[in-house]
PDB file of C-alpha atoms and ligand atoms in Angstrom:
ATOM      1  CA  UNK S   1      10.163  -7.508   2.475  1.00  0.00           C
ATOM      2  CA  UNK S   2      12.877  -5.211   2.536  1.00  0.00           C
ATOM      3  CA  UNK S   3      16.792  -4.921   1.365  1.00  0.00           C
ATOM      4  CA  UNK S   4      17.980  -8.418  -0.471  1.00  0.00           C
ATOM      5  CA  UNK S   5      15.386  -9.455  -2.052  1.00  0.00           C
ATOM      6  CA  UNK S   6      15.014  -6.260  -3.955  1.00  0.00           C
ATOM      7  CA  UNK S   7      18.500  -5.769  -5.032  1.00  0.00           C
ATOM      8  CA  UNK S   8      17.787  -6.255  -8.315  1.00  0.00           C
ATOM      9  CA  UNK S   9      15.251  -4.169  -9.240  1.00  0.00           C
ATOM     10  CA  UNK S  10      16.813  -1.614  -7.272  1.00  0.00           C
ATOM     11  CA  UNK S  11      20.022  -1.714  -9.656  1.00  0.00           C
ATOM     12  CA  UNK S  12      18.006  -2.007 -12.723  1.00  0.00           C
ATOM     13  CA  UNK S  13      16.234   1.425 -11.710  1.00  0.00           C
ATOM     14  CA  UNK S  14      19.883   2.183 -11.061  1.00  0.00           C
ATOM     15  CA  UNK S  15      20.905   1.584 -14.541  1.00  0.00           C
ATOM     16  CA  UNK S  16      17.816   2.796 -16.509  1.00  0.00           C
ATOM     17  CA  UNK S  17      17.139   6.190 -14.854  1.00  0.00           C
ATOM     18  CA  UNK S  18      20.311   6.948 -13.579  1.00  0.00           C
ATOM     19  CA  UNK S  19      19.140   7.663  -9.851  1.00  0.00           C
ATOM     20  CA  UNK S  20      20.226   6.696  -6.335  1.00  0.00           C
ATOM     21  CA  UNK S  21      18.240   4.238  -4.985  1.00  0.00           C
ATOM     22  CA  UNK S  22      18.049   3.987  -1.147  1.00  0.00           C
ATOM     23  CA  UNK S  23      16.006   0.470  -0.157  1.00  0.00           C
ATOM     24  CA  UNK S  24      14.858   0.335   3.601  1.00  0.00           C
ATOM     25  CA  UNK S  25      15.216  -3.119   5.302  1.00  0.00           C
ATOM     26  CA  UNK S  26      12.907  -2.410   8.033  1.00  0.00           C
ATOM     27  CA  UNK S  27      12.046  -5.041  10.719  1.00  0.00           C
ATOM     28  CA  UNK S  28       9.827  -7.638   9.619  1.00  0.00           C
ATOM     29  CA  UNK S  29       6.191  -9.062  11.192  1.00  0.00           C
ATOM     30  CA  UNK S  30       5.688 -11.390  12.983  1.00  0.00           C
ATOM     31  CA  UNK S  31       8.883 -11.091  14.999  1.00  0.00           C
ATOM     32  CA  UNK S  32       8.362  -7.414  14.854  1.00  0.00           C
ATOM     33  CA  UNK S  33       4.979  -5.523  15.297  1.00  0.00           C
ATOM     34  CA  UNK S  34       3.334  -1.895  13.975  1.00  0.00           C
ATOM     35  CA  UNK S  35       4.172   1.043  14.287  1.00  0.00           C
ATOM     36  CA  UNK S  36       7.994  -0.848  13.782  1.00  0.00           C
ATOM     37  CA  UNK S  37       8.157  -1.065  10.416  1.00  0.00           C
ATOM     38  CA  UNK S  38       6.632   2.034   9.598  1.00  0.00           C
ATOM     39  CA  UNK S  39       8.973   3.940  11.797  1.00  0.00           C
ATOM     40  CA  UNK S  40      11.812   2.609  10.419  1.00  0.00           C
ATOM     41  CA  UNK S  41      10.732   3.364   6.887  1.00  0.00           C
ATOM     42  CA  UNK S  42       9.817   7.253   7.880  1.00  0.00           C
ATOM     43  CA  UNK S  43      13.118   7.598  10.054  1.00  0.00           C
ATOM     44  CA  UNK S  44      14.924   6.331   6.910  1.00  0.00           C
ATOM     45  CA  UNK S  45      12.853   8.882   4.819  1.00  0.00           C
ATOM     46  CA  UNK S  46      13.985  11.755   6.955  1.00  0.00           C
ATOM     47  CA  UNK S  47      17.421  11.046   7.227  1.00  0.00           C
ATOM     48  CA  UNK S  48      17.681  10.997   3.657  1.00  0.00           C
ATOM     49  CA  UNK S  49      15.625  14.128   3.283  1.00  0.00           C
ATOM     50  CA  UNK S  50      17.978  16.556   4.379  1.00  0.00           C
ATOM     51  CA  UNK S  51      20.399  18.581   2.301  1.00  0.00           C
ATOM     52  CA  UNK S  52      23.549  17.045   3.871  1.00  0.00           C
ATOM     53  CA  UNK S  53      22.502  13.816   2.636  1.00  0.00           C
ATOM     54  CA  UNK S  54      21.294  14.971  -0.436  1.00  0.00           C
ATOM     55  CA  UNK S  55      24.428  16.360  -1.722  1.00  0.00           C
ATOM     56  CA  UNK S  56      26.699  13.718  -0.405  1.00  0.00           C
ATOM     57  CA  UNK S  57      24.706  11.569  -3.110  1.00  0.00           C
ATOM     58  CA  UNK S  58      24.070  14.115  -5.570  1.00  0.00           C
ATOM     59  CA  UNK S  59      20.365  14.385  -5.552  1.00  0.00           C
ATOM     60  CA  UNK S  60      18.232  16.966  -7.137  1.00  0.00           C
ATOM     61  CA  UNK S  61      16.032  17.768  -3.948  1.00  0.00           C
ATOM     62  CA  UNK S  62      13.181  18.439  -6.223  1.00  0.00           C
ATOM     63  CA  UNK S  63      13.740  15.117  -7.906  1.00  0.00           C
ATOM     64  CA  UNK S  64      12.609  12.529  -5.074  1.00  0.00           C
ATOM     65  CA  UNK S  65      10.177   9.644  -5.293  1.00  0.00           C
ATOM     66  CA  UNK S  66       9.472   6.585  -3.367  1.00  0.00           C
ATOM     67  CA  UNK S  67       8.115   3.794  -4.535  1.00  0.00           C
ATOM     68  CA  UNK S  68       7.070  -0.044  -3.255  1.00  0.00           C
ATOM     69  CA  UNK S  69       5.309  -3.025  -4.014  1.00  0.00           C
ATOM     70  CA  UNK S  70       2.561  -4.645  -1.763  1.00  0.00           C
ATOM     71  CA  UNK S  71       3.665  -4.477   1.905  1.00  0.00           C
ATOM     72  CA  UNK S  72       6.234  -2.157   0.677  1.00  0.00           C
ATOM     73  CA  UNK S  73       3.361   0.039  -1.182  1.00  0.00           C
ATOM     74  CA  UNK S  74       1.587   0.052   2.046  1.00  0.00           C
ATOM     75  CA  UNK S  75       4.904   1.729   3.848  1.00  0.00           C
ATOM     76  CA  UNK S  76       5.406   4.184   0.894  1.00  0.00           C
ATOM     77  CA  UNK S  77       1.709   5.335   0.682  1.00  0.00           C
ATOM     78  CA  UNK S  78       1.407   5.711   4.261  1.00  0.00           C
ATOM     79  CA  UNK S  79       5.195   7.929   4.934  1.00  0.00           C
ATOM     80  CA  UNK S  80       4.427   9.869   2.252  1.00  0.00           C
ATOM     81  CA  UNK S  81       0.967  10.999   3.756  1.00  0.00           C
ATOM     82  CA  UNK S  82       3.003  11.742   7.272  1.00  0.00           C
ATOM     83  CA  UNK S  83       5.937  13.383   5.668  1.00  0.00           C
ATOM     84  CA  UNK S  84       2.877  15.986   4.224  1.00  0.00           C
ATOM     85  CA  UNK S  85       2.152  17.969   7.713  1.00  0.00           C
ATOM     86  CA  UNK S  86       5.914  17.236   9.188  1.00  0.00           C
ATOM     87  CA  UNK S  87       7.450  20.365   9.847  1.00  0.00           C
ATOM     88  CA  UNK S  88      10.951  18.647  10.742  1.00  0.00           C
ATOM     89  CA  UNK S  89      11.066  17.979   6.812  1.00  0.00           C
ATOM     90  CA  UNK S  90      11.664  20.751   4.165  1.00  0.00           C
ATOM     91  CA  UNK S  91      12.126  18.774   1.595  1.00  0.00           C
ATOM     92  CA  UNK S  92       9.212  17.022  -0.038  1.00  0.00           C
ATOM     93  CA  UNK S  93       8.535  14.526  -2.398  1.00  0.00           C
ATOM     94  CA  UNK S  94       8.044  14.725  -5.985  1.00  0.00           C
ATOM     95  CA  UNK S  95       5.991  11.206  -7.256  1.00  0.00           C
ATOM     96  CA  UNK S  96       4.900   8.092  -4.969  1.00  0.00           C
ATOM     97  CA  UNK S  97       4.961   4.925  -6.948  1.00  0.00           C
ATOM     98  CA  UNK S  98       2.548   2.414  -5.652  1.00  0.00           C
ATOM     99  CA  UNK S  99       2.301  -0.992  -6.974  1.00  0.00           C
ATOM    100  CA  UNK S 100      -0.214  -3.652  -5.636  1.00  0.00           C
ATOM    101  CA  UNK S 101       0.037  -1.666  -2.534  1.00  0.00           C
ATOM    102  CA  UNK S 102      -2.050  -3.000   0.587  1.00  0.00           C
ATOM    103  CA  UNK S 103      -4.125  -0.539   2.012  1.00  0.00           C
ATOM    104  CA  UNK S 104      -6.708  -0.632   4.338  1.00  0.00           C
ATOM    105  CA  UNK S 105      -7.235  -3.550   7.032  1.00  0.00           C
ATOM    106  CA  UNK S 106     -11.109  -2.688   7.509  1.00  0.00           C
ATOM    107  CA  UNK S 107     -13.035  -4.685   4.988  1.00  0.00           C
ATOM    108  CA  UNK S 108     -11.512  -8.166   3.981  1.00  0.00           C
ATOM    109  CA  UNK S 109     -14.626  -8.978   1.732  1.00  0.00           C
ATOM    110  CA  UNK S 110     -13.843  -6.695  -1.139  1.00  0.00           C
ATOM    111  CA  UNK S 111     -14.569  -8.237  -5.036  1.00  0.00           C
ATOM    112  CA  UNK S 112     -11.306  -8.727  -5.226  1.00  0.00           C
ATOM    113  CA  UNK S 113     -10.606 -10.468  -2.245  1.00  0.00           C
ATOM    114  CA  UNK S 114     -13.414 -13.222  -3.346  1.00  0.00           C
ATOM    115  CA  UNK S 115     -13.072 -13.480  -7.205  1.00  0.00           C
ATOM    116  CA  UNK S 116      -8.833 -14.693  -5.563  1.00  0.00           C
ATOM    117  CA  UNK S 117      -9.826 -16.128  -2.479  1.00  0.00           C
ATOM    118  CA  UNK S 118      -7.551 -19.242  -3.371  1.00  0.00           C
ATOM    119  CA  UNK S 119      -5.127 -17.179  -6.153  1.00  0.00           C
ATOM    120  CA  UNK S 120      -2.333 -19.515  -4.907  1.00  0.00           C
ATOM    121  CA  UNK S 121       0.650 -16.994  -4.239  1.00  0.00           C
ATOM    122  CA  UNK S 122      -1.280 -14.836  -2.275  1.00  0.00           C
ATOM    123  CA  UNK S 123      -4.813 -16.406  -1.171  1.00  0.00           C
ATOM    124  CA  UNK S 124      -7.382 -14.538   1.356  1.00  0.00           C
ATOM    125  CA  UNK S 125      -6.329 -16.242   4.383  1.00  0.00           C
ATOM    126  CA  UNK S 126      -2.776 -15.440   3.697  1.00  0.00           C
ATOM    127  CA  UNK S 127      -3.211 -12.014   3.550  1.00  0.00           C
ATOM    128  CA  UNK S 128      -5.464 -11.883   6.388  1.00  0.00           C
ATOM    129  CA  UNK S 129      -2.797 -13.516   8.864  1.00  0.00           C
ATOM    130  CA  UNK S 130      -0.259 -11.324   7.119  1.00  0.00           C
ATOM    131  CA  UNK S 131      -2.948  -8.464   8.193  1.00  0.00           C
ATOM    132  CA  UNK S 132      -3.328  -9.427  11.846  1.00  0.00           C
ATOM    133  CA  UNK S 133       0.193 -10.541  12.105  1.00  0.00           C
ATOM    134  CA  UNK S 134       1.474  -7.049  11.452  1.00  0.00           C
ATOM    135  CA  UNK S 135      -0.362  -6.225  14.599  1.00  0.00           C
ATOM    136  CA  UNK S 136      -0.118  -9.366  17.030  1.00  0.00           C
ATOM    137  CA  UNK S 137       0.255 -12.677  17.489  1.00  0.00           C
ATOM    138  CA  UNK S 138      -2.997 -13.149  19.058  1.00  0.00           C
ATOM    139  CA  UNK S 139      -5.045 -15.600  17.047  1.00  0.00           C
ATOM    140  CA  UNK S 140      -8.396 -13.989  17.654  1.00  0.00           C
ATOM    141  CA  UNK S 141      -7.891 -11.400  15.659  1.00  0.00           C
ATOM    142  CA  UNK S 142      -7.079 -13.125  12.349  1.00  0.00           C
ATOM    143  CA  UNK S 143     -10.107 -15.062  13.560  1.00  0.00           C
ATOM    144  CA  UNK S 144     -12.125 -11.951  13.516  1.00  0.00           C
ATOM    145  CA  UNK S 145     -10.653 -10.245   9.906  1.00  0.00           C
ATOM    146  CA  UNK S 146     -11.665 -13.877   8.562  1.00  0.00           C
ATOM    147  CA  UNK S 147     -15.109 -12.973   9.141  1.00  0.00           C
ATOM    148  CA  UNK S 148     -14.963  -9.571   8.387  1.00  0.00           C
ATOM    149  CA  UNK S 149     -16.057  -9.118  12.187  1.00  0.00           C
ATOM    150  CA  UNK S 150     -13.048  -7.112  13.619  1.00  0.00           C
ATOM    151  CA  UNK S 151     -14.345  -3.076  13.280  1.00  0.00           C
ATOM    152  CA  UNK S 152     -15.627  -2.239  16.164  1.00  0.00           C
ATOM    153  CA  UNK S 153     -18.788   0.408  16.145  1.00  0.00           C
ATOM    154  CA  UNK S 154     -17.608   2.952  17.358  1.00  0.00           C
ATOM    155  CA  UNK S 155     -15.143   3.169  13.849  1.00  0.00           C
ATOM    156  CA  UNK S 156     -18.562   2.789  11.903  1.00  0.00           C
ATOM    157  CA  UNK S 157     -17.542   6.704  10.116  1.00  0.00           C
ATOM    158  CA  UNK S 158     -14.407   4.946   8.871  1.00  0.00           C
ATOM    159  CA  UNK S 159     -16.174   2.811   6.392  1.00  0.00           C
ATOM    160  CA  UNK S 160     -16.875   5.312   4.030  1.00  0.00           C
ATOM    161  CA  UNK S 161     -13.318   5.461   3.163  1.00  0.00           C
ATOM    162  CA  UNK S 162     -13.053   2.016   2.006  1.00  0.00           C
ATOM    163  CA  UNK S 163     -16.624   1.429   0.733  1.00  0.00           C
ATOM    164  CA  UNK S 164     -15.937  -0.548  -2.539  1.00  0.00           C
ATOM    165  CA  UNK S 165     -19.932  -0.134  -3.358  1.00  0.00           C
ATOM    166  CA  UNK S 166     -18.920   4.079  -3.649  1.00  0.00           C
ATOM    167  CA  UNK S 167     -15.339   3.898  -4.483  1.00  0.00           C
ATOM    168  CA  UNK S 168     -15.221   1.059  -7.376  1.00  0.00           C
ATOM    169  CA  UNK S 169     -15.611   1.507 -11.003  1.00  0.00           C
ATOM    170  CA  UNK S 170     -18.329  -0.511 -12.412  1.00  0.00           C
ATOM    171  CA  UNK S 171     -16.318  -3.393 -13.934  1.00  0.00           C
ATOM    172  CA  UNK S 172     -14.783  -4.568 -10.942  1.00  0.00           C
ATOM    173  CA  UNK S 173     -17.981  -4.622  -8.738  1.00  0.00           C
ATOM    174  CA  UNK S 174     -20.157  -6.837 -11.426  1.00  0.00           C
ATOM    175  CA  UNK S 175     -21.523  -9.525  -9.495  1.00  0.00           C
ATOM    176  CA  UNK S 176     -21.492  -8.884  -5.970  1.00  0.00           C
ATOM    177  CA  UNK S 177     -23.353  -7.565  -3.483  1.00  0.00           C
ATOM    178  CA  UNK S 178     -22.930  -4.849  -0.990  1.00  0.00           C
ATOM    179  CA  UNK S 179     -22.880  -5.959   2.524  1.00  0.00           C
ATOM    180  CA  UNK S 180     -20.934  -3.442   5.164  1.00  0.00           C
ATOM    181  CA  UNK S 181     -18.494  -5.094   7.670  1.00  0.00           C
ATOM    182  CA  UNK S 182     -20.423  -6.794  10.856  1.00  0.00           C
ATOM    183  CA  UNK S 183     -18.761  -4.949  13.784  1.00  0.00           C
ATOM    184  CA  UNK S 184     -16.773  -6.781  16.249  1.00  0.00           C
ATOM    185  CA  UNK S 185     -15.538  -6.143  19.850  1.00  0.00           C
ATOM    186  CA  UNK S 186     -14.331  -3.033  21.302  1.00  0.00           C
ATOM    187  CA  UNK S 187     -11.953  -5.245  22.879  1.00  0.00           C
ATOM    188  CA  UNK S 188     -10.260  -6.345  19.998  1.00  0.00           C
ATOM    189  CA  UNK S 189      -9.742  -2.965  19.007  1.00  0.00           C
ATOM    190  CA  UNK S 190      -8.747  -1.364  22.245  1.00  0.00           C
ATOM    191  CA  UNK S 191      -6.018  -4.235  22.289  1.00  0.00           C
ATOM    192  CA  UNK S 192      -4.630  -3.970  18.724  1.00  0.00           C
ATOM    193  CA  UNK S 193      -5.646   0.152  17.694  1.00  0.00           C
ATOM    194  CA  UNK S 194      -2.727  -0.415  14.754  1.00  0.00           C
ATOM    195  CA  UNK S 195      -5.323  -1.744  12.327  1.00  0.00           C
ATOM    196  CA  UNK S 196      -7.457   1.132  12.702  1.00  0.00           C
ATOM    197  CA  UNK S 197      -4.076   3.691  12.478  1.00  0.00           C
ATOM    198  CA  UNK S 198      -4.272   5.430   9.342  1.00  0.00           C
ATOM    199  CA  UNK S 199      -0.006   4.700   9.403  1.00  0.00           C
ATOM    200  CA  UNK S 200      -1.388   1.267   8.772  1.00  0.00           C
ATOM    201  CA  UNK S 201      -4.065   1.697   6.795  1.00  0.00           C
ATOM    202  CA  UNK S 202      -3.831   4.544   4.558  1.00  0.00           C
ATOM    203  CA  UNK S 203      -6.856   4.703   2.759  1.00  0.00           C
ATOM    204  CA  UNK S 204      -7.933   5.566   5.697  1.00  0.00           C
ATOM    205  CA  UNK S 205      -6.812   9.423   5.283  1.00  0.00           C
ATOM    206  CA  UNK S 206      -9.209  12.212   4.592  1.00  0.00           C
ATOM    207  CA  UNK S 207      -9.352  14.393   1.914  1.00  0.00           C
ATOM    208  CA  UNK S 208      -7.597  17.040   3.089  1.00  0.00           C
ATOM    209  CA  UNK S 209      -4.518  15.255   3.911  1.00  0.00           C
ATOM    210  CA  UNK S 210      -5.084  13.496   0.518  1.00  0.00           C
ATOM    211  CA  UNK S 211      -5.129  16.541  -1.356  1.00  0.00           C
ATOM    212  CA  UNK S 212      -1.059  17.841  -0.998  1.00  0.00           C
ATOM    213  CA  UNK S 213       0.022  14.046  -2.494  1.00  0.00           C
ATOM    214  CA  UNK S 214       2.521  14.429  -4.492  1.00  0.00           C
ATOM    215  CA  UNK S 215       2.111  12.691  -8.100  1.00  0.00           C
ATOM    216  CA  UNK S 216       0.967   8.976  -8.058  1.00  0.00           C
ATOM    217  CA  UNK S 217       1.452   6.480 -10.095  1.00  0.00           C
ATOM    218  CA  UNK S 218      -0.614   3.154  -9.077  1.00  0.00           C
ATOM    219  CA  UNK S 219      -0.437  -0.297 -10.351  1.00  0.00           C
ATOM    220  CA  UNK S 220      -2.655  -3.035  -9.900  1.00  0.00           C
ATOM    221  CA  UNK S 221      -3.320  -6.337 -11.096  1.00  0.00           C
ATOM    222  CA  UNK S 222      -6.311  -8.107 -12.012  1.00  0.00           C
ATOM    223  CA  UNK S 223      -5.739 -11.925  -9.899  1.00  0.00           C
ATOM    224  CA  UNK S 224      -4.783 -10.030  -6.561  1.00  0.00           C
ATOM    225  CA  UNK S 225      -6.732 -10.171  -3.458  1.00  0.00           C
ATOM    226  CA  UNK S 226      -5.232  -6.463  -2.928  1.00  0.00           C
ATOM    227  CA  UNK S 227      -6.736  -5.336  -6.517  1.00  0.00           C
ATOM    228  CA  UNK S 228      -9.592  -3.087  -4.933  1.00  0.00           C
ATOM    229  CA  UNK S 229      -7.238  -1.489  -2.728  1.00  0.00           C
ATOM    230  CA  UNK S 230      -5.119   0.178  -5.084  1.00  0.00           C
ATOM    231  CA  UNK S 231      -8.588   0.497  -7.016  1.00  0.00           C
ATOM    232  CA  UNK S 232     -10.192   2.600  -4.619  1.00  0.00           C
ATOM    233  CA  UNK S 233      -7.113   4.574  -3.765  1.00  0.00           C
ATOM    234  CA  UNK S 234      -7.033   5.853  -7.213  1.00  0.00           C
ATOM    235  CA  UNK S 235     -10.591   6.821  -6.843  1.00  0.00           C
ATOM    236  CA  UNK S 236      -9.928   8.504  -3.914  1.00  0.00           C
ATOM    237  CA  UNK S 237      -6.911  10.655  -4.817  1.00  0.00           C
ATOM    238  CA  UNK S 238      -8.956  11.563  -7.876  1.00  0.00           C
ATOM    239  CA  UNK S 239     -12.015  12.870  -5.993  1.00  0.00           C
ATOM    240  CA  UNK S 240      -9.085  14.874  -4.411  1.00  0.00           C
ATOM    241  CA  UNK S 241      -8.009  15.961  -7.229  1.00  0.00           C
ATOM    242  CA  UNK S 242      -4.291  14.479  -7.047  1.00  0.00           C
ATOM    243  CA  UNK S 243      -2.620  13.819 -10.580  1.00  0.00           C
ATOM    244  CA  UNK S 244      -2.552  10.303 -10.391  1.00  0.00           C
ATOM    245  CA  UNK S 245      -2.112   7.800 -13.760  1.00  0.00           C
ATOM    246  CA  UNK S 246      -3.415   4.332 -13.025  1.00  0.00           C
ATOM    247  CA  UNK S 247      -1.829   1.110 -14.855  1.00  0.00           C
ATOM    248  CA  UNK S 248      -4.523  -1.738 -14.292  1.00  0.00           C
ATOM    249  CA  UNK S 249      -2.335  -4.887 -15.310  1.00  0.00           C
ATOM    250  CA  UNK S 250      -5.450  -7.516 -16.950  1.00  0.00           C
ATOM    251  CA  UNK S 251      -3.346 -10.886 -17.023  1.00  0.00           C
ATOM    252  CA  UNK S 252      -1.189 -10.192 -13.564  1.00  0.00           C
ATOM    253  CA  UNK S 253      -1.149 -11.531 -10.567  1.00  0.00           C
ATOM    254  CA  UNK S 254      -0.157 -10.388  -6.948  1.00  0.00           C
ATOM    255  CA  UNK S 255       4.185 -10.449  -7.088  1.00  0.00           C
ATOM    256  CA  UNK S 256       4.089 -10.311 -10.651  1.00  0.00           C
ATOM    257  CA  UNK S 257       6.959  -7.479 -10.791  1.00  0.00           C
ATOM    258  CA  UNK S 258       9.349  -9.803  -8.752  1.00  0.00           C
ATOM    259  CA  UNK S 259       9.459 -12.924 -11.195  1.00  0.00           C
ATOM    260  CA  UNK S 260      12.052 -12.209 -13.777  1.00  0.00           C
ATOM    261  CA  UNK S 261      11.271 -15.514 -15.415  1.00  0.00           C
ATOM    262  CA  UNK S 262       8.086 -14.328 -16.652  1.00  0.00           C
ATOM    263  CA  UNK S 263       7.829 -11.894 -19.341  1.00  0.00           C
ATOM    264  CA  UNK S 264       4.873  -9.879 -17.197  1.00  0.00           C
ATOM    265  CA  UNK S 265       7.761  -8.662 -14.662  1.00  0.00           C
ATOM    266  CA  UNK S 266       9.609  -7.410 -17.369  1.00  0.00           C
ATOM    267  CA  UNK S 267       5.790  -5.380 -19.007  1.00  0.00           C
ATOM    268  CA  UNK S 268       5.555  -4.073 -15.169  1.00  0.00           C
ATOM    269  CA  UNK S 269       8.935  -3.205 -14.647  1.00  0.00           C
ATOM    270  CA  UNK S 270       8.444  -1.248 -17.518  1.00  0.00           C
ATOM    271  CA  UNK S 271       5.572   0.427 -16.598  1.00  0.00           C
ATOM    272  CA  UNK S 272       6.999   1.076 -13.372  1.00  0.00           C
ATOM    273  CA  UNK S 273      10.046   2.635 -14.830  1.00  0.00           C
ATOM    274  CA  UNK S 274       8.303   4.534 -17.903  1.00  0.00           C
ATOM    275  CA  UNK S 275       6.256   6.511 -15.599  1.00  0.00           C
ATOM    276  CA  UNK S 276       9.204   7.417 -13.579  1.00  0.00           C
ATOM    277  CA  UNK S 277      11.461   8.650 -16.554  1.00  0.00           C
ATOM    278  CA  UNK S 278       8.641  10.693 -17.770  1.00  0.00           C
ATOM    279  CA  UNK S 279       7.640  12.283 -14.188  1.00  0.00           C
ATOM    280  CA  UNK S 280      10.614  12.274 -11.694  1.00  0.00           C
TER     281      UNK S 280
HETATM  282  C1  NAG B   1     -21.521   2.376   0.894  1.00  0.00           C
HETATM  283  O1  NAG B   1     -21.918   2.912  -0.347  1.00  0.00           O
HETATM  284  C2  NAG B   1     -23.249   2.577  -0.690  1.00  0.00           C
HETATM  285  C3  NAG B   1     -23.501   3.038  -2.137  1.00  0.00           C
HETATM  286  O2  NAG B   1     -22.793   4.174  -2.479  1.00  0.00           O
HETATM  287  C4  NAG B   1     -24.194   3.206   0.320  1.00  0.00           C
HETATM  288  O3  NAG B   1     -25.526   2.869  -0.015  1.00  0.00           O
HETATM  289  C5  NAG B   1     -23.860   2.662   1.696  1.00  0.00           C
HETATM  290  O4  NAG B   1     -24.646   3.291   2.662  1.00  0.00           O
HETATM  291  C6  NAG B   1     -22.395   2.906   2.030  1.00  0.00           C
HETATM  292  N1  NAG B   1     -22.066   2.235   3.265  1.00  0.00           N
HETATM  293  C7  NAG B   1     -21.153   2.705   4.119  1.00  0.00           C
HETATM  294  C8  NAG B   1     -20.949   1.924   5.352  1.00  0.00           C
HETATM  295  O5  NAG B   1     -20.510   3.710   3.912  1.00  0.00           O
END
């Protein structure tokens, strides 16, 4: 959620790594709809991505990495998978920094999204009208992702890429039980195609386009319904053979980074900024 309320960490990163941070306030769901905020992150992204820019702020062009939290992990993950195969942009990034990023819209039953069903900050039904808000403000289709009833058939191939029976380490599937998303209307799908738009879910990507990420550093937390997200991601980009170092956070909890009267923002943040400082 954009500019304001990030101001802080922004100037801390500031501070500690000596870097120019550029924060995107994008326009927000539900008053605004995908592809909005997206485009307004990636237009951002290119503007700054020129040498012009560059030098005005005195930035190493081979020294660039984005980074965001939840939604905001969702908008870094997925403009840094367009900027790959954009030949209006020269300039490339060095490191994406991804922390309990939301990415895919396809199956709302992961483990994770169970085991913190009712995780107070950020329970299931929260993040599934969060979901279908990005998209519309037609009920019916947070009525569908509540049932896990909203992929239509003809996406069936698309479930491979977030298959958390295939793409989850062992510890975070113990017990539960398999059970592929029912398919929904075509209708639904033909009316809202954003939640089946790789810009909106980017686990969605294939391998090939996965391949050419730049350095990844991914966070997750244990009590987040958005866990197995950032879970399988990792899995992914390692089956693709990206350099990617995974920080699984045991005792946190979705928004963890953005309380600075807990001492578990302060062990992300640091994290968050080691990586950084050893990698940008
Ligand atoms: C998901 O993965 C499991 C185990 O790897 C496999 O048996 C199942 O067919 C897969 N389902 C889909 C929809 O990809």
């Amino acid at each position: 959620s954009a500019l304001f309320s990030y101001d802080l960490l922004s100037r801390r990163t500031v501070n500690r790594l000596d870097a120019v941070v550029i924060s995107v306030n994008y326009r927000l769901a539900p008053k605004y709809h995908f592809p909005n905020q997206f485009e307004d992150v990636y237009n951002a992204l290119k503007w700054f991505l020129c040498h012009d820019v560059l030098d005005k702020y005195g930035v190493d062009p081979e020294r660039i990495g984005i980074s965001g939290d939840s939604a905001g992990g969702n908008l870094a993950t997925a403009v840094t998978q367009q900027l790959i195969d954009d030949p209006d942009v020269k300039i490339k990034l060095k490191t994406q920094s991804l922390i309990y990023p939301a990415l895919q819209t396809l199956d709302m039953d992961l483990p994770s999204y169970w085991e913190n069903s009712h995780f107070p900050f950020l329970p299931r039904s929260l993040m599934v009208r969060f979901w279908s808000e990005y998209f519309t403000t037609d009920k019916s289709l947070t009525k569908a992702m509540l049932f896990n009833q909203h992929v239509p058939v003809e996406s069936s191939h698309l479930l491979k890429f977030v298959n958390w029976s295939s793409l989850l380490p062992e510890k975070y599937k113990k017990g539960h039980f398999y059970n592929s998303p029912t398919y929904g209307s075509s209708e639904l799908a033909k009316k809202y195609p954003g939640f089946l738009d790789v810009r909106a879910a980017p686990l969605l990507a294939d391998d090939n386009k996965l391949r050419s990420l730049p350095l990844t550093h991914i966070i997750t937390c244990q009590y987040d319904v958005l866990r197995d997200d950032g879970i399988m991601y990792v899995t992914r980009l390692q089956n693709a053979g990206v350099h990617v170092t995974h920080n699984h956070v045991e005792d946190g909890f979705h928004g963890a980074l953005s309380d600075y009267a807990l001492k578990i923002a302060y062990r992300i943040e640091n994290q968050y900024m080691s990586w950084l400082s050893e990698n940008l």
